[in-house]
Amino acid sequence: MTERTGLDTREIDWDPRAPEVLADQVAAYDAMRAQCPIAYGAQHNWTVFGHADTVRILDDPAGFSNVVSAYPAVPNGMDEPRHRPYRQIVDRYFTAERLAHFEPHCRALAHSVVGDLRVPGQVEVMSALAEPFANAVTCGFMGWPDSLREPLREWTGKNHRATLSMDRQAMHAVALEFDGYIREQLDLRRADGADPDDVTAALLTERVDGRPLDDAEIVAIVRNWTVGELGTIAASVGIIVEFLATHPEVQDRLRADRSLLVAATDEILRIHAPLISNRRRTTGEVTIAGRKIPAEERVIVLWASANRDERVFGDPDEFRLDRDPADNLLYGRGLHDCPGAPLARLELHEVLDALFDATSRIEPAPGTERTLATYPASGFATVTVRLG
């Protein structure tokens, strides 16, 4: 079909929001990768499906800018040299020392959430485990009160619905709502003081270019951490638990050797991505997969496809722990790789460790059907297992 926008006439290759794509995103991306390695979409952007083309984009931040939104994003929505001083601040919150300090609390939160499950019994993973755990560890890491857990859970649903509908007014409203939660926590710390180990309080002491961070910058940093954490950790837990329930041989191997948990979760989330995509913007004309893309075009980096590219991974559904970790783009690559990757790995390790401690078996629940999440989310909306 052809799309006309002003004087521009373009051939539309696909619609990532079409019902047949949303019905099974991974299968749709696999099919597109085989037949159309880069596609111009109905939303007027380009989607890249292959691993090599994705790596090329990630390794060229000058040619593919991260400045893609009018809404401030610190530091992931910045290019060099502006990006560097903010990223240096962010990296200080994910050091081995800070994560070692958080680890006992993370472990306690994981055991608390798992302890609320009915064992033996049937459990809907997303509502009973994945979402409560994501909310608990987000609040725990940031030093926020438990009373924020349920509002954040409700907010995540509103944010997903607004993004799916592409209702810009609704998206703006939910963004302001979330910013309000952060600003309230900043004001409380200014008024009452806080433990120096409190992450939110510590951000109030940070400086960039010789001046303190302003509230808008802190809000943008925290929004980037927490919005990604809430949705992605919940999706990851659902994906991993479903995989273990349906792959008993993998479950048995991990129960027998829990030192494999981190490598295993990376591989499971390569197979089924918890985060669908990120955006870039071309700074000049480029050619990708034989197609010329003008400057100032939006390009979608599709993690859910690149990490399943047969030219790199062979059978993308085969679980293997001997793959080259550098090929796995789960946490990105290059200048804008995910600074919170060590925290995510810690959280997933602790929740699985707690789940294995509390159970002897995770199995598909008879007579139930899983429901896939819809774009822009990934993973499952519902997935029910039996815990033994």
mmCIF file of C-alpha atoms in Angstrom:
data_model
loop_
_atom_site.group_PDB
_atom_site.id
_atom_site.type_symbol
_atom_site.label_atom_id
_atom_site.label_comp_id
_atom_site.label_asym_id
_atom_site.label_seq_id
_atom_site.Cartn_x
_atom_site.Cartn_y
_atom_site.Cartn_z
ATOM 1 C CA MET A 1 0.000 0.000 0.000
ATOM 2 C CA THR A 2 1.057 3.619 -0.383
ATOM 3 C CA GLU A 3 1.025 6.329 2.254
ATOM 4 C CA ARG A 4 0.846 9.992 1.304
ATOM 5 C CA THR A 5 2.149 12.603 3.732
ATOM 6 C CA GLY A 6 2.262 16.082 2.247
ATOM 7 C CA LEU A 7 4.470 15.846 -0.824
ATOM 8 C CA ASP A 8 6.023 12.602 0.378
ATOM 9 C CA THR A 9 4.800 9.338 -1.108
ATOM 10 C CA ARG A 10 6.220 6.185 0.433
ATOM 11 C CA GLU A 11 5.634 2.496 0.108
ATOM 12 C CA ILE A 12 4.477 1.074 3.428
ATOM 13 C CA ASP A 13 6.050 -2.316 4.135
ATOM 14 C CA TRP A 14 4.188 -3.212 7.290
ATOM 15 C CA ASP A 15 2.151 -2.005 10.243
ATOM 16 C CA PRO A 16 3.676 -3.020 13.606
ATOM 17 C CA ARG A 17 0.329 -2.313 15.261
ATOM 18 C CA ALA A 18 -1.718 -4.477 12.897
ATOM 19 C CA PRO A 19 -3.873 -7.097 14.676
ATOM 20 C CA GLU A 20 -2.005 -9.983 13.083
ATOM 21 C CA VAL A 21 1.316 -8.585 14.386
ATOM 22 C CA LEU A 22 -0.008 -7.886 17.877
ATOM 23 C CA ALA A 23 -1.486 -11.385 18.077
ATOM 24 C CA ASP A 24 2.051 -12.857 18.228
ATOM 25 C CA GLN A 25 4.787 -10.264 18.040
ATOM 26 C CA VAL A 26 7.748 -12.650 18.094
ATOM 27 C CA ALA A 27 6.362 -14.779 15.250
ATOM 28 C CA ALA A 28 5.587 -11.665 13.201
ATOM 29 C CA TYR A 29 9.092 -10.277 13.681
ATOM 30 C CA ASP A 30 10.643 -13.609 12.727
ATOM 31 C CA ALA A 31 8.636 -13.578 9.497
ATOM 32 C CA MET A 32 9.567 -9.968 8.690
ATOM 33 C CA ARG A 33 13.248 -10.590 9.364
ATOM 34 C CA ALA A 34 13.243 -13.363 6.760
ATOM 35 C CA GLN A 35 11.489 -11.387 4.041
ATOM 36 C CA CYS A 36 12.173 -7.686 4.695
ATOM 37 C CA PRO A 37 15.272 -6.922 6.826
ATOM 38 C CA ILE A 38 14.364 -3.239 7.076
ATOM 39 C CA ALA A 39 10.786 -2.057 6.742
ATOM 40 C CA TYR A 40 9.075 1.319 6.466
ATOM 41 C CA GLY A 41 6.093 1.291 8.789
ATOM 42 C CA ALA A 42 2.649 2.812 8.870
ATOM 43 C CA GLN A 43 3.770 5.063 11.738
ATOM 44 C CA HIS A 44 6.392 6.679 9.429
ATOM 45 C CA ASN A 45 9.497 5.081 10.860
ATOM 46 C CA TRP A 46 11.931 2.379 9.828
ATOM 47 C CA THR A 47 12.249 -0.927 11.680
ATOM 48 C CA VAL A 48 15.503 -2.882 11.559
ATOM 49 C CA PHE A 49 15.136 -6.636 12.108
ATOM 50 C CA GLY A 50 18.629 -8.124 11.684
ATOM 51 C CA HIS A 51 21.374 -8.517 14.282
ATOM 52 C CA ALA A 52 24.235 -7.147 12.153
ATOM 53 C CA ASP A 53 22.274 -4.049 11.113
ATOM 54 C CA THR A 54 21.250 -3.466 14.725
ATOM 55 C CA VAL A 55 24.856 -3.727 15.914
ATOM 56 C CA ARG A 56 25.893 -1.260 13.225
ATOM 57 C CA ILE A 57 23.342 1.259 14.534
ATOM 58 C CA LEU A 58 24.304 0.768 18.174
ATOM 59 C CA ASP A 59 28.001 1.171 17.346
ATOM 60 C CA ASP A 60 27.415 4.464 15.504
ATOM 61 C CA PRO A 61 25.827 6.907 17.991
ATOM 62 C CA ALA A 62 26.949 9.857 15.860
ATOM 63 C CA GLY A 63 25.032 8.584 12.843
ATOM 64 C CA PHE A 64 22.029 7.340 14.839
ATOM 65 C CA SER A 65 21.061 9.849 17.494
ATOM 66 C CA ASN A 66 19.261 9.041 20.739
ATOM 67 C CA VAL A 67 17.576 12.449 20.770
ATOM 68 C CA VAL A 68 14.181 11.262 19.579
ATOM 69 C CA SER A 69 11.641 12.909 21.856
ATOM 70 C CA ALA A 70 10.650 16.387 22.956
ATOM 71 C CA TYR A 71 10.125 14.926 26.427
ATOM 72 C CA PRO A 72 13.392 15.130 28.454
ATOM 73 C CA ALA A 73 15.190 11.816 28.900
ATOM 74 C CA VAL A 74 18.373 11.834 30.973
ATOM 75 C CA PRO A 75 20.796 10.449 29.927
ATOM 76 C CA ASN A 76 19.329 7.956 27.433
ATOM 77 C CA GLY A 77 17.818 10.702 25.289
ATOM 78 C CA MET A 78 21.114 12.571 24.933
ATOM 79 C CA ASP A 79 24.051 12.401 22.541
ATOM 80 C CA GLU A 80 27.727 13.066 23.188
ATOM 81 C CA PRO A 81 29.225 15.180 24.597
ATOM 82 C CA ARG A 82 26.159 16.149 26.681
ATOM 83 C CA HIS A 83 25.424 12.519 27.499
ATOM 84 C CA ARG A 84 28.746 11.699 29.207
ATOM 85 C CA PRO A 85 28.578 13.666 32.503
ATOM 86 C CA TYR A 86 25.041 12.456 33.192
ATOM 87 C CA ARG A 87 25.912 8.849 32.375
ATOM 88 C CA GLN A 88 28.870 9.082 34.773
ATOM 89 C CA ILE A 89 26.421 10.057 37.525
ATOM 90 C CA VAL A 90 24.040 7.234 36.677
ATOM 91 C CA ASP A 91 26.796 4.605 36.577
ATOM 92 C CA ARG A 92 27.710 5.356 40.206
ATOM 93 C CA TYR A 93 24.374 3.902 41.317
ATOM 94 C CA PHE A 94 24.982 0.485 39.763
ATOM 95 C CA THR A 95 28.478 -0.296 41.034
ATOM 96 C CA ALA A 96 29.331 -3.678 42.523
ATOM 97 C CA GLU A 97 29.644 -2.041 45.945
ATOM 98 C CA ARG A 98 26.192 -0.429 45.843
ATOM 99 C CA LEU A 99 24.547 -3.598 44.537
ATOM 100 C CA ALA A 100 26.243 -5.681 47.228
ATOM 101 C CA HIS A 101 24.715 -3.307 49.778
ATOM 102 C CA PHE A 102 21.243 -3.746 48.200
ATOM 103 C CA GLU A 103 21.505 -7.511 47.749
ATOM 104 C CA PRO A 104 20.269 -8.583 51.236
ATOM 105 C CA HIS A 105 17.255 -6.280 50.941
ATOM 106 C CA CYS A 106 16.546 -7.533 47.426
ATOM 107 C CA ARG A 107 16.722 -11.113 48.685
ATOM 108 C CA ALA A 108 14.326 -10.334 51.549
ATOM 109 C CA LEU A 109 11.862 -8.691 49.158
ATOM 110 C CA ALA A 110 11.997 -11.685 46.812
ATOM 111 C CA HIS A 111 11.336 -14.129 49.649
ATOM 112 C CA SER A 112 8.515 -11.939 50.956
ATOM 113 C CA VAL A 113 6.705 -11.802 47.602
ATOM 114 C CA VAL A 114 7.251 -15.520 46.941
ATOM 115 C CA GLY A 115 6.119 -16.266 50.493
ATOM 116 C CA ASP A 116 2.699 -14.828 49.662
ATOM 117 C CA LEU A 117 2.151 -17.433 46.917
ATOM 118 C CA ARG A 118 0.027 -20.502 47.491
ATOM 119 C CA VAL A 119 2.317 -23.538 47.478
ATOM 120 C CA PRO A 120 1.250 -26.066 46.493
ATOM 121 C CA GLY A 121 -1.300 -24.424 44.267
ATOM 122 C CA GLN A 122 -2.139 -22.634 41.077
ATOM 123 C CA VAL A 123 -0.762 -19.126 40.521
ATOM 124 C CA GLU A 124 -1.339 -16.456 37.893
ATOM 125 C CA VAL A 125 2.264 -15.342 37.599
ATOM 126 C CA MET A 126 1.880 -11.756 36.404
ATOM 127 C CA SER A 127 -0.566 -10.536 39.056
ATOM 128 C CA ALA A 128 0.668 -12.670 41.958
ATOM 129 C CA LEU A 129 4.446 -12.637 41.443
ATOM 130 C CA ALA A 130 5.887 -10.637 38.556
ATOM 131 C CA GLU A 131 4.175 -7.287 39.101
ATOM 132 C CA PRO A 132 4.344 -7.315 42.923
ATOM 133 C CA PHE A 133 8.028 -8.207 42.794
ATOM 134 C CA ALA A 134 8.849 -5.504 40.225
ATOM 135 C CA ASN A 135 7.057 -2.887 42.312
ATOM 136 C CA ALA A 136 8.665 -4.069 45.547
ATOM 137 C CA VAL A 137 12.253 -4.031 44.259
ATOM 138 C CA THR A 138 11.779 -0.693 42.487
ATOM 139 C CA CYS A 139 10.565 0.948 45.680
ATOM 140 C CA GLY A 140 13.211 -0.913 47.675
ATOM 141 C CA PHE A 141 16.101 0.227 45.496
ATOM 142 C CA MET A 142 14.894 3.833 45.336
ATOM 143 C CA GLY A 143 14.129 3.990 49.061
ATOM 144 C CA TRP A 144 10.436 4.659 48.455
ATOM 145 C CA PRO A 145 7.678 3.639 50.892
ATOM 146 C CA ASP A 146 5.701 0.432 50.446
ATOM 147 C CA SER A 147 2.576 2.571 50.093
ATOM 148 C CA LEU A 148 3.738 3.519 46.589
ATOM 149 C CA ARG A 149 3.718 -0.062 45.323
ATOM 150 C CA GLU A 150 0.051 -0.256 44.361
ATOM 151 C CA PRO A 151 -0.132 3.265 42.828
ATOM 152 C CA LEU A 152 2.899 2.388 40.698
ATOM 153 C CA ARG A 153 1.258 -0.849 39.615
ATOM 154 C CA GLU A 154 -1.882 1.012 38.572
ATOM 155 C CA TRP A 155 0.214 3.666 36.843
ATOM 156 C CA THR A 156 2.068 1.041 34.786
ATOM 157 C CA GLY A 157 -1.246 -0.181 33.379
ATOM 158 C CA LYS A 158 -2.357 3.351 32.519
ATOM 159 C CA ASN A 159 0.961 4.076 30.843
ATOM 160 C CA HIS A 160 0.711 0.936 28.709
ATOM 161 C CA ARG A 161 -2.853 1.722 27.621
ATOM 162 C CA ALA A 162 -1.985 5.317 26.731
ATOM 163 C CA THR A 163 1.066 4.260 24.703
ATOM 164 C CA LEU A 164 -0.864 1.563 22.852
ATOM 165 C CA SER A 165 -3.621 4.014 21.944
ATOM 166 C CA MET A 166 -1.059 6.622 20.776
ATOM 167 C CA ASP A 167 -3.171 9.189 22.629
ATOM 168 C CA ARG A 168 -0.644 11.957 23.180
ATOM 169 C CA GLN A 169 -2.839 13.784 25.669
ATOM 170 C CA ALA A 170 -3.215 10.637 27.764
ATOM 171 C CA MET A 171 0.507 9.889 27.481
ATOM 172 C CA HIS A 172 1.316 13.391 28.708
ATOM 173 C CA ALA A 173 -1.104 13.025 31.620
ATOM 174 C CA VAL A 174 0.365 9.723 32.814
ATOM 175 C CA ALA A 175 3.889 11.108 32.466
ATOM 176 C CA LEU A 176 2.972 14.070 34.661
ATOM 177 C CA GLU A 177 1.383 11.713 37.186
ATOM 178 C CA PHE A 178 4.586 9.705 37.470
ATOM 179 C CA ASP A 179 6.708 12.838 37.722
ATOM 180 C CA GLY A 180 4.488 13.868 40.612
ATOM 181 C CA TYR A 181 5.385 10.720 42.536
ATOM 182 C CA ILE A 182 9.089 11.457 42.099
ATOM 183 C CA ARG A 183 8.819 15.129 43.023
ATOM 184 C CA GLU A 184 6.904 14.206 46.166
ATOM 185 C CA GLN A 185 9.744 11.891 47.230
ATOM 186 C CA LEU A 186 12.315 14.623 46.552
ATOM 187 C CA ASP A 187 10.335 17.141 48.621
ATOM 188 C CA LEU A 188 10.036 14.679 51.521
ATOM 189 C CA ARG A 189 13.800 14.201 51.589
ATOM 190 C CA ARG A 190 14.461 17.918 51.508
ATOM 191 C CA ALA A 191 12.081 18.454 54.407
ATOM 192 C CA ASP A 192 13.053 15.521 56.616
ATOM 193 C CA GLY A 193 16.531 14.540 55.559
ATOM 194 C CA ALA A 194 17.305 10.946 54.620
ATOM 195 C CA ASP A 195 19.718 8.095 55.016
ATOM 196 C CA PRO A 196 22.805 8.785 52.861
ATOM 197 C CA ASP A 197 22.378 5.283 51.400
ATOM 198 C CA ASP A 198 18.963 6.283 50.045
ATOM 199 C CA VAL A 199 19.287 6.485 46.253
ATOM 200 C CA THR A 200 16.662 9.196 45.812
ATOM 201 C CA ALA A 201 18.260 11.373 48.513
ATOM 202 C CA ALA A 202 21.725 10.828 47.056
ATOM 203 C CA LEU A 203 20.615 12.201 43.705
ATOM 204 C CA LEU A 204 19.894 15.531 45.406
ATOM 205 C CA THR A 205 23.618 15.847 46.117
ATOM 206 C CA GLU A 206 24.800 15.172 42.566
ATOM 207 C CA ARG A 207 26.379 17.881 40.443
ATOM 208 C CA VAL A 208 26.924 18.300 36.715
ATOM 209 C CA ASP A 209 29.058 20.988 35.084
ATOM 210 C CA GLY A 210 29.788 22.373 38.548
ATOM 211 C CA ARG A 211 26.146 22.870 39.567
ATOM 212 C CA PRO A 212 23.571 20.729 41.363
ATOM 213 C CA LEU A 213 21.192 18.704 39.260
ATOM 214 C CA ASP A 214 17.866 20.496 39.009
ATOM 215 C CA ASP A 215 14.598 18.743 39.797
ATOM 216 C CA ALA A 216 13.692 18.263 36.131
ATOM 217 C CA GLU A 217 16.978 16.432 35.531
ATOM 218 C CA ILE A 218 16.551 14.232 38.625
ATOM 219 C CA VAL A 219 12.966 13.428 37.647
ATOM 220 C CA ALA A 220 14.109 12.462 34.145
ATOM 221 C CA ILE A 221 16.873 10.206 35.508
ATOM 222 C CA VAL A 222 14.555 8.491 37.973
ATOM 223 C CA ARG A 223 11.777 8.151 35.409
ATOM 224 C CA ASN A 224 14.185 6.402 33.066
ATOM 225 C CA TRP A 225 15.265 3.955 35.781
ATOM 226 C CA THR A 226 11.920 3.185 37.293
ATOM 227 C CA VAL A 227 9.567 3.111 34.309
ATOM 228 C CA GLY A 228 11.878 0.638 32.600
ATOM 229 C CA GLU A 229 12.299 -1.338 35.812
ATOM 230 C CA LEU A 230 8.591 -1.690 36.536
ATOM 231 C CA GLY A 231 7.588 -2.988 33.123
ATOM 232 C CA THR A 232 10.703 -4.878 32.108
ATOM 233 C CA ILE A 233 11.344 -6.745 35.351
ATOM 234 C CA ALA A 234 7.706 -7.811 35.545
ATOM 235 C CA ALA A 235 7.786 -8.983 31.923
ATOM 236 C CA SER A 236 11.082 -10.798 32.538
ATOM 237 C CA VAL A 237 9.754 -12.708 35.542
ATOM 238 C CA GLY A 238 6.678 -13.815 33.588
ATOM 239 C CA ILE A 239 8.736 -14.922 30.590
ATOM 240 C CA ILE A 240 11.251 -16.846 32.697
ATOM 241 C CA VAL A 241 8.694 -18.636 34.868
ATOM 242 C CA GLU A 242 6.643 -19.638 31.815
ATOM 243 C CA PHE A 243 9.792 -20.924 30.108
ATOM 244 C CA LEU A 244 10.814 -23.003 33.118
ATOM 245 C CA ALA A 245 7.319 -24.449 33.443
ATOM 246 C CA THR A 246 7.321 -25.536 29.802
ATOM 247 C CA HIS A 247 10.972 -26.673 29.720
ATOM 248 C CA PRO A 248 11.313 -29.037 32.698
ATOM 249 C CA GLU A 249 14.776 -30.182 31.623
ATOM 250 C CA VAL A 250 16.061 -26.588 31.927
ATOM 251 C CA GLN A 251 14.291 -26.166 35.265
ATOM 252 C CA ASP A 252 15.901 -29.337 36.595
ATOM 253 C CA ARG A 253 19.339 -28.200 35.459
ATOM 254 C CA LEU A 254 18.993 -24.810 37.171
ATOM 255 C CA ARG A 255 17.608 -26.283 40.373
ATOM 256 C CA ALA A 256 20.642 -28.572 40.497
ATOM 257 C CA ASP A 257 23.134 -25.751 39.787
ATOM 258 C CA ARG A 258 21.943 -22.280 40.714
ATOM 259 C CA SER A 259 25.264 -20.767 39.685
ATOM 260 C CA LEU A 260 23.824 -20.957 36.157
ATOM 261 C CA LEU A 261 20.848 -18.688 36.939
ATOM 262 C CA VAL A 262 22.279 -15.429 35.563
ATOM 263 C CA ALA A 263 23.492 -16.967 32.292
ATOM 264 C CA ALA A 264 20.208 -18.850 31.969
ATOM 265 C CA THR A 265 18.006 -15.799 32.466
ATOM 266 C CA ASP A 266 20.039 -13.888 29.866
ATOM 267 C CA GLU A 267 19.498 -16.730 27.393
ATOM 268 C CA ILE A 268 15.768 -17.133 28.126
ATOM 269 C CA LEU A 269 15.285 -13.385 27.655
ATOM 270 C CA ARG A 270 17.232 -13.522 24.398
ATOM 271 C CA ILE A 271 14.714 -16.053 23.141
ATOM 272 C CA HIS A 272 11.741 -13.990 24.301
ATOM 273 C CA ALA A 273 12.613 -10.320 24.765
ATOM 274 C CA PRO A 274 11.096 -8.452 27.734
ATOM 275 C CA LEU A 275 11.619 -5.131 25.921
ATOM 276 C CA ILE A 276 10.477 -4.882 22.314
ATOM 277 C CA SER A 277 12.385 -1.907 20.946
ATOM 278 C CA ASN A 278 14.106 1.450 21.261
ATOM 279 C CA ARG A 279 14.241 4.409 18.918
ATOM 280 C CA ARG A 280 17.021 6.221 17.085
ATOM 281 C CA ARG A 281 17.144 9.142 14.611
ATOM 282 C CA THR A 282 19.361 9.358 11.550
ATOM 283 C CA THR A 283 21.648 12.394 11.524
ATOM 284 C CA GLY A 284 22.478 12.008 7.841
ATOM 285 C CA GLU A 285 21.523 9.835 4.887
ATOM 286 C CA VAL A 286 22.422 6.192 5.455
ATOM 287 C CA THR A 287 22.004 2.914 3.613
ATOM 288 C CA ILE A 288 20.838 -0.106 5.599
ATOM 289 C CA ALA A 289 20.191 -3.493 4.021
ATOM 290 C CA GLY A 290 20.376 -1.872 0.600
ATOM 291 C CA ARG A 291 17.784 0.843 1.339
ATOM 292 C CA LYS A 292 18.568 4.542 1.540
ATOM 293 C CA ILE A 293 17.181 6.312 4.584
ATOM 294 C CA PRO A 294 17.227 10.119 4.622
ATOM 295 C CA ALA A 295 18.465 12.255 7.498
ATOM 296 C CA GLU A 296 16.082 13.000 10.375
ATOM 297 C CA GLU A 297 14.213 9.713 10.031
ATOM 298 C CA ARG A 298 13.109 7.618 12.997
ATOM 299 C CA VAL A 299 14.614 4.129 13.178
ATOM 300 C CA ILE A 300 13.302 1.386 15.460
ATOM 301 C CA VAL A 301 15.918 -0.943 16.954
ATOM 302 C CA LEU A 302 13.941 -4.145 17.415
ATOM 303 C CA TRP A 303 15.587 -6.151 20.197
ATOM 304 C CA ALA A 304 12.875 -8.802 19.944
ATOM 305 C CA SER A 305 14.017 -9.596 16.414
ATOM 306 C CA ALA A 306 17.781 -8.938 16.443
ATOM 307 C CA ASN A 307 18.298 -11.348 19.345
ATOM 308 C CA ARG A 308 16.605 -14.126 17.363
ATOM 309 C CA ASP A 309 18.530 -13.670 14.111
ATOM 310 C CA GLU A 310 19.246 -17.157 12.732
ATOM 311 C CA ARG A 311 22.478 -15.959 11.127
ATOM 312 C CA VAL A 312 23.901 -15.430 14.616
ATOM 313 C CA PHE A 313 21.975 -17.822 16.855
ATOM 314 C CA GLY A 314 20.983 -20.694 14.565
ATOM 315 C CA ASP A 315 17.680 -22.004 15.907
ATOM 316 C CA PRO A 316 16.589 -18.929 17.896
ATOM 317 C CA ASP A 317 14.365 -21.013 20.185
ATOM 318 C CA GLU A 318 17.155 -23.364 21.257
ATOM 319 C CA PHE A 319 18.246 -22.779 24.856
ATOM 320 C CA ARG A 320 22.051 -22.856 25.045
ATOM 321 C CA LEU A 321 24.484 -21.645 27.662
ATOM 322 C CA ASP A 322 27.569 -21.867 25.427
ATOM 323 C CA ARG A 323 26.730 -18.872 23.229
ATOM 324 C CA ASP A 324 28.998 -15.816 23.062
ATOM 325 C CA PRO A 325 27.534 -13.364 25.622
ATOM 326 C CA ALA A 326 28.651 -10.451 23.439
ATOM 327 C CA ASP A 327 26.077 -11.444 20.812
ATOM 328 C CA ASN A 328 23.181 -11.093 23.237
ATOM 329 C CA LEU A 329 21.713 -7.581 22.949
ATOM 330 C CA LEU A 330 19.342 -8.033 25.888
ATOM 331 C CA TYR A 331 20.836 -5.052 27.720
ATOM 332 C CA GLY A 332 21.846 -3.127 24.633
ATOM 333 C CA ARG A 333 25.353 -2.330 23.511
ATOM 334 C CA GLY A 334 27.751 0.560 23.203
ATOM 335 C CA LEU A 335 27.311 4.113 24.418
ATOM 336 C CA HIS A 336 23.703 3.658 25.505
ATOM 337 C CA ASP A 337 23.824 0.150 26.926
ATOM 338 C CA CYS A 338 21.654 -0.401 29.993
ATOM 339 C CA PRO A 339 23.432 0.879 33.121
ATOM 340 C CA GLY A 340 20.971 -1.064 35.282
ATOM 341 C CA ALA A 341 21.853 -4.464 33.801
ATOM 342 C CA PRO A 342 23.712 -5.614 36.952
ATOM 343 C CA LEU A 343 20.710 -4.656 39.098
ATOM 344 C CA ALA A 344 18.276 -6.472 36.793
ATOM 345 C CA ARG A 345 20.424 -9.610 36.860
ATOM 346 C CA LEU A 346 20.593 -9.454 40.665
ATOM 347 C CA GLU A 347 16.827 -9.066 40.980
ATOM 348 C CA LEU A 348 16.050 -11.923 38.611
ATOM 349 C CA HIS A 349 18.558 -14.171 40.353
ATOM 350 C CA GLU A 350 17.031 -13.466 43.769
ATOM 351 C CA VAL A 351 13.420 -13.989 42.749
ATOM 352 C CA LEU A 352 14.218 -17.290 41.024
ATOM 353 C CA ASP A 353 16.354 -18.414 43.946
ATOM 354 C CA ALA A 354 13.444 -17.672 46.292
ATOM 355 C CA LEU A 355 10.990 -19.442 43.987
ATOM 356 C CA PHE A 356 13.181 -22.553 43.839
ATOM 357 C CA ASP A 357 13.544 -22.495 47.636
ATOM 358 C CA ALA A 358 9.763 -22.450 48.047
ATOM 359 C CA THR A 359 8.897 -25.089 45.443
ATOM 360 C CA SER A 360 9.955 -28.451 44.152
ATOM 361 C CA ARG A 361 8.291 -28.090 40.756
ATOM 362 C CA ILE A 362 6.847 -25.383 38.456
ATOM 363 C CA GLU A 363 4.456 -26.774 35.841
ATOM 364 C CA PRO A 364 1.887 -25.441 33.364
ATOM 365 C CA ALA A 365 -1.515 -25.269 35.021
ATOM 366 C CA PRO A 366 -3.933 -27.681 33.356
ATOM 367 C CA GLY A 367 -6.968 -26.150 31.684
ATOM 368 C CA THR A 368 -5.510 -22.632 31.495
ATOM 369 C CA GLU A 369 -4.273 -20.550 28.572
ATOM 370 C CA ARG A 370 -1.549 -17.944 28.614
ATOM 371 C CA THR A 371 -2.296 -14.504 27.175
ATOM 372 C CA LEU A 372 0.440 -12.653 25.333
ATOM 373 C CA ALA A 373 1.114 -9.014 26.200
ATOM 374 C CA THR A 374 0.393 -6.453 23.501
ATOM 375 C CA TYR A 375 2.696 -3.836 22.023
ATOM 376 C CA PRO A 376 4.498 -1.845 23.326
ATOM 377 C CA ALA A 377 4.757 -4.410 26.138
ATOM 378 C CA SER A 378 6.243 -7.871 25.753
ATOM 379 C CA GLY A 379 5.940 -11.195 27.499
ATOM 380 C CA PHE A 380 2.579 -12.207 28.910
ATOM 381 C CA ALA A 381 -0.513 -10.444 30.135
ATOM 382 C CA THR A 382 -1.472 -13.625 32.001
ATOM 383 C CA VAL A 383 0.282 -16.943 32.486
ATOM 384 C CA THR A 384 -0.830 -19.509 35.049
ATOM 385 C CA VAL A 385 1.381 -22.217 36.512
ATOM 386 C CA ARG A 386 1.068 -24.866 39.174
ATOM 387 C CA LEU A 387 3.573 -24.708 42.001
ATOM 388 C CA GLY A 388 4.449 -27.919 43.767
#
